[in-house]
Amino acid sequence: MDQTETAWLLEQARQLAQQATTYQQKAFYVALGDLIQEQQKRADQLENELDGRMWEH
């Protein structure tokens, strides 16, 4: 997932959280946004690790 897709997903989760009519829905979409950010962070870390390992050899 690239940065553009991540930004779009985060925006969708934010909008859905704003439109939520119950606490459970809002909490779900807020947590979904947190998960999307964490997954992007991990993907970036893995990509950087792979780049670093390739340069070591």
Tab-separated table of C-alpha atoms in Angstrom:
chain	number	residue	atom	x	y	z
A	1	MET	CA	0.000	0.000	0.000
A	2	ASP	CA	1.459	3.343	-0.962
A	3	GLN	CA	1.110	6.689	0.801
A	4	THR	CA	-1.761	7.797	-1.450
A	5	GLU	CA	-3.810	4.703	-0.634
A	6	THR	CA	-3.041	5.061	3.055
A	7	ALA	CA	-4.121	8.696	3.056
A	8	TRP	CA	-7.349	7.800	1.259
A	9	LEU	CA	-8.117	4.974	3.694
A	10	LEU	CA	-7.423	7.202	6.688
A	11	GLU	CA	-9.704	9.889	5.290
A	12	GLN	CA	-12.475	7.339	4.740
A	13	ALA	CA	-12.119	6.020	8.291
A	14	ARG	CA	-12.168	9.595	9.643
A	15	GLN	CA	-15.311	10.466	7.692
A	16	LEU	CA	-17.067	7.278	8.771
A	17	ALA	CA	-16.138	7.986	12.396
A	18	GLN	CA	-17.684	11.447	12.091
A	19	GLN	CA	-20.861	9.982	10.592
A	20	ALA	CA	-21.135	7.213	13.175
A	21	THR	CA	-24.332	7.256	15.163
A	22	THR	CA	-23.226	5.047	18.049
A	23	TYR	CA	-20.194	4.982	20.294
A	24	GLN	CA	-19.355	1.462	19.069
A	25	GLN	CA	-19.308	2.557	15.432
A	26	LYS	CA	-17.181	5.598	16.178
A	27	ALA	CA	-14.753	3.537	18.270
A	28	PHE	CA	-14.504	0.972	15.471
A	29	TYR	CA	-13.611	3.547	12.806
A	30	VAL	CA	-11.146	5.338	15.074
A	31	ALA	CA	-9.459	2.005	15.830
A	32	LEU	CA	-9.497	1.173	12.119
A	33	GLY	CA	-7.624	4.420	11.428
A	34	ASP	CA	-5.067	3.503	14.088
A	35	LEU	CA	-4.647	0.063	12.512
A	36	ILE	CA	-4.149	1.557	9.039
A	37	GLN	CA	-1.438	3.870	10.369
A	38	GLU	CA	0.300	1.025	12.212
A	39	GLN	CA	0.216	-1.227	9.151
A	40	GLN	CA	1.726	1.526	7.002
A	41	LYS	CA	4.423	2.124	9.605
A	42	ARG	CA	5.296	-1.574	9.644
A	43	ALA	CA	5.317	-1.781	5.845
A	44	ASP	CA	7.706	1.193	5.720
A	45	GLN	CA	9.961	-0.416	8.330
A	46	LEU	CA	10.081	-3.683	6.421
A	47	GLU	CA	10.845	-1.881	3.176
A	48	ASN	CA	13.688	0.026	4.842
A	49	GLU	CA	15.011	-3.176	6.408
A	50	LEU	CA	15.009	-4.891	3.015
A	51	ASP	CA	16.839	-1.932	1.457
A	52	GLY	CA	19.423	-2.050	4.246
A	53	ARG	CA	19.985	-5.785	3.869
A	54	MET	CA	20.430	-5.440	0.126
A	55	TRP	CA	23.151	-2.841	0.643
A	56	GLU	CA	25.006	-5.060	3.148
A	57	HIS	CA	25.791	-7.705	0.534
